Amino acid sequence: MNSPTSSIDQKAPETDNSSTPVSIESQLPAEDAFPKASFTEPITTKEGHTFPQTIAHRGYRALYPENTMAAFKAAVAAGAHALETDIHISSDDVIVISHDANLKRCFGQDQKIKDCSWAYLSALRTIKPPHEPMPRLLDLLAYLADPTTNQAIWVLLDIKPDNDPEKTMRLIASTIASVPPTTNGTTPPWTSRILLGLWTTSFLPAAHAHLPNFPITYIGFSLPYARNFLSIPNASFNLLQKSLVGPYGARFMRDARALGRRIFVWTVNEEVWMAWGIRKGVGGVITDEVEKFLDVCKRWEDNDGAGNGNIKTKMTARDFISVLCFQLAATVLGIVFWIWFRDGKADRRFRKRVLIGQPQSQPQLQAKVKS
């Protein structure tokens, strides 16, 4: 299939396939293994009220085909503060943007992305109108670097755990390096606009080796597994929202905040859970409904930051049942996930290494790492 003309006439970054795997025995910093993502702080209004950032889930997914440039541009135009997106790798080592590893759901082709070349992938169009092409990470970064784009927009990269950690981080690093953060040198560097989302600790060594100056966040639904990342300085948390409802979720949020960690929640499309996110003071709400969440924030602000009767804030019996179902499924899947992606000795050594020299004023952190 012929590849359509790209908006960016640039080849995929060349990679050195002969490079050897990264050794985690290399020297690591003690107190700041990864930097803090200061750009993810909640939004404070002129009236002094604080709201979560609006993070567009795969772009403006409610209106456009997910993970397409049309969806990303629509989210930015609607007022989103950040974009959440997913990456996979083509057969010729191009980082492409897609949630699914298989093309069936979005593009109608029962093939795996890893088995397809970029030339083939670029010619596909989404099933959902207006039938958009699959972008590369390169295309998204070029859009964000354009001076006409809001330069405060940042990206949360959901790096799927079925990718090889070493190869994935190396390719992400080379792709980022191939796109200057701005054409005029006046905007923030990529280290202040990209948050690396990791599902497992197995990605930590490669992330630190190839992208040491980029902040990280844990993505997942298992709170027991999430506690592994409490031992990683400055790691934030991007968690399934319903996993945080109830006493165990409240305890996790207290522990994370005691260590100064930011929490984001996904995927929040119902008004009652949007209000929950505002009330709980999360750092960001990841949603398909960008304008809906912005409207909830506006109505909350209009009532002097206290919410009002026009916003649904009370959970119904149906909401509670939904939470219980989600948490039951998350528990089962969490056990499977833990077994499948359980820490190896190398991952545990990495987490212990970054704890060396940690301040003794953080007793909660000392109990998190188990060998």
PDB file of N, CA and C in Angstrom, residues 245 273 314-326:
ATOM      1  N   VAL A 245     -11.591   4.672  45.362  1.00  0.00           N
ATOM      2  CA  VAL A 245     -12.789   4.925  46.169  1.00  0.00           C
ATOM      3  C   VAL A 245     -12.815   3.939  47.333  1.00  0.00           C
ATOM      4  N   TRP A 273     -18.139  11.490  39.306  1.00  0.00           N
ATOM      5  CA  TRP A 273     -16.729  11.155  39.536  1.00  0.00           C
ATOM      6  C   TRP A 273     -15.810  12.325  39.202  1.00  0.00           C
ATOM      7  N   LYS A 314     -23.350  13.388  44.804  1.00  0.00           N
ATOM      8  CA  LYS A 314     -23.683  12.248  45.648  1.00  0.00           C
ATOM      9  C   LYS A 314     -23.767  10.977  44.822  1.00  0.00           C
ATOM     10  N   MET A 315     -23.136   9.922  45.321  1.00  0.00           N
ATOM     11  CA  MET A 315     -23.154   8.644  44.625  1.00  0.00           C
ATOM     12  C   MET A 315     -24.462   7.907  44.891  1.00  0.00           C
ATOM     13  N   THR A 316     -24.979   7.295  43.855  1.00  0.00           N
ATOM     14  CA  THR A 316     -26.182   6.489  43.971  1.00  0.00           C
ATOM     15  C   THR A 316     -25.795   5.037  44.257  1.00  0.00           C
ATOM     16  N   ALA A 317     -26.811   4.212  44.510  1.00  0.00           N
ATOM     17  CA  ALA A 317     -26.557   2.783  44.717  1.00  0.00           C
ATOM     18  C   ALA A 317     -25.896   2.183  43.489  1.00  0.00           C
ATOM     19  N   ARG A 318     -26.308   2.663  42.334  1.00  0.00           N
ATOM     20  CA  ARG A 318     -25.709   2.176  41.083  1.00  0.00           C
ATOM     21  C   ARG A 318     -24.229   2.534  41.013  1.00  0.00           C
ATOM     22  N   ASP A 319     -23.881   3.727  41.484  1.00  0.00           N
ATOM     23  CA  ASP A 319     -22.474   4.138  41.493  1.00  0.00           C
ATOM     24  C   ASP A 319     -21.652   3.233  42.403  1.00  0.00           C
ATOM     25  N   PHE A 320     -22.198   2.906  43.573  1.00  0.00           N
ATOM     26  CA  PHE A 320     -21.492   2.038  44.510  1.00  0.00           C
ATOM     27  C   PHE A 320     -21.302   0.633  43.928  1.00  0.00           C
ATOM     28  N   ILE A 321     -22.338   0.144  43.273  1.00  0.00           N
ATOM     29  CA  ILE A 321     -22.236  -1.183  42.649  1.00  0.00           C
ATOM     30  C   ILE A 321     -21.174  -1.168  41.552  1.00  0.00           C
ATOM     31  N   SER A 322     -21.139  -0.094  40.795  1.00  0.00           N
ATOM     32  CA  SER A 322     -20.129   0.052  39.742  1.00  0.00           C
ATOM     33  C   SER A 322     -18.727   0.018  40.334  1.00  0.00           C
ATOM     34  N   VAL A 323     -18.542   0.718  41.455  1.00  0.00           N
ATOM     35  CA  VAL A 323     -17.244   0.743  42.120  1.00  0.00           C
ATOM     36  C   VAL A 323     -16.856  -0.661  42.587  1.00  0.00           C
ATOM     37  N   LEU A 324     -17.796  -1.362  43.214  1.00  0.00           N
ATOM     38  CA  LEU A 324     -17.504  -2.707  43.718  1.00  0.00           C
ATOM     39  C   LEU A 324     -17.127  -3.654  42.583  1.00  0.00           C
ATOM     40  N   CYS A 325     -17.816  -3.544  41.453  1.00  0.00           N
ATOM     41  CA  CYS A 325     -17.504  -4.397  40.300  1.00  0.00           C
ATOM     42  C   CYS A 325     -16.121  -4.090  39.757  1.00  0.00           C
ATOM     43  N   PHE A 326     -15.821  -2.807  39.635  1.00  0.00           N
ATOM     44  CA  PHE A 326     -14.503  -2.412  39.148  1.00  0.00           C
ATOM     45  C   PHE A 326     -13.409  -2.888  40.093  1.00  0.00           C
TER      46      PHE A 326
END
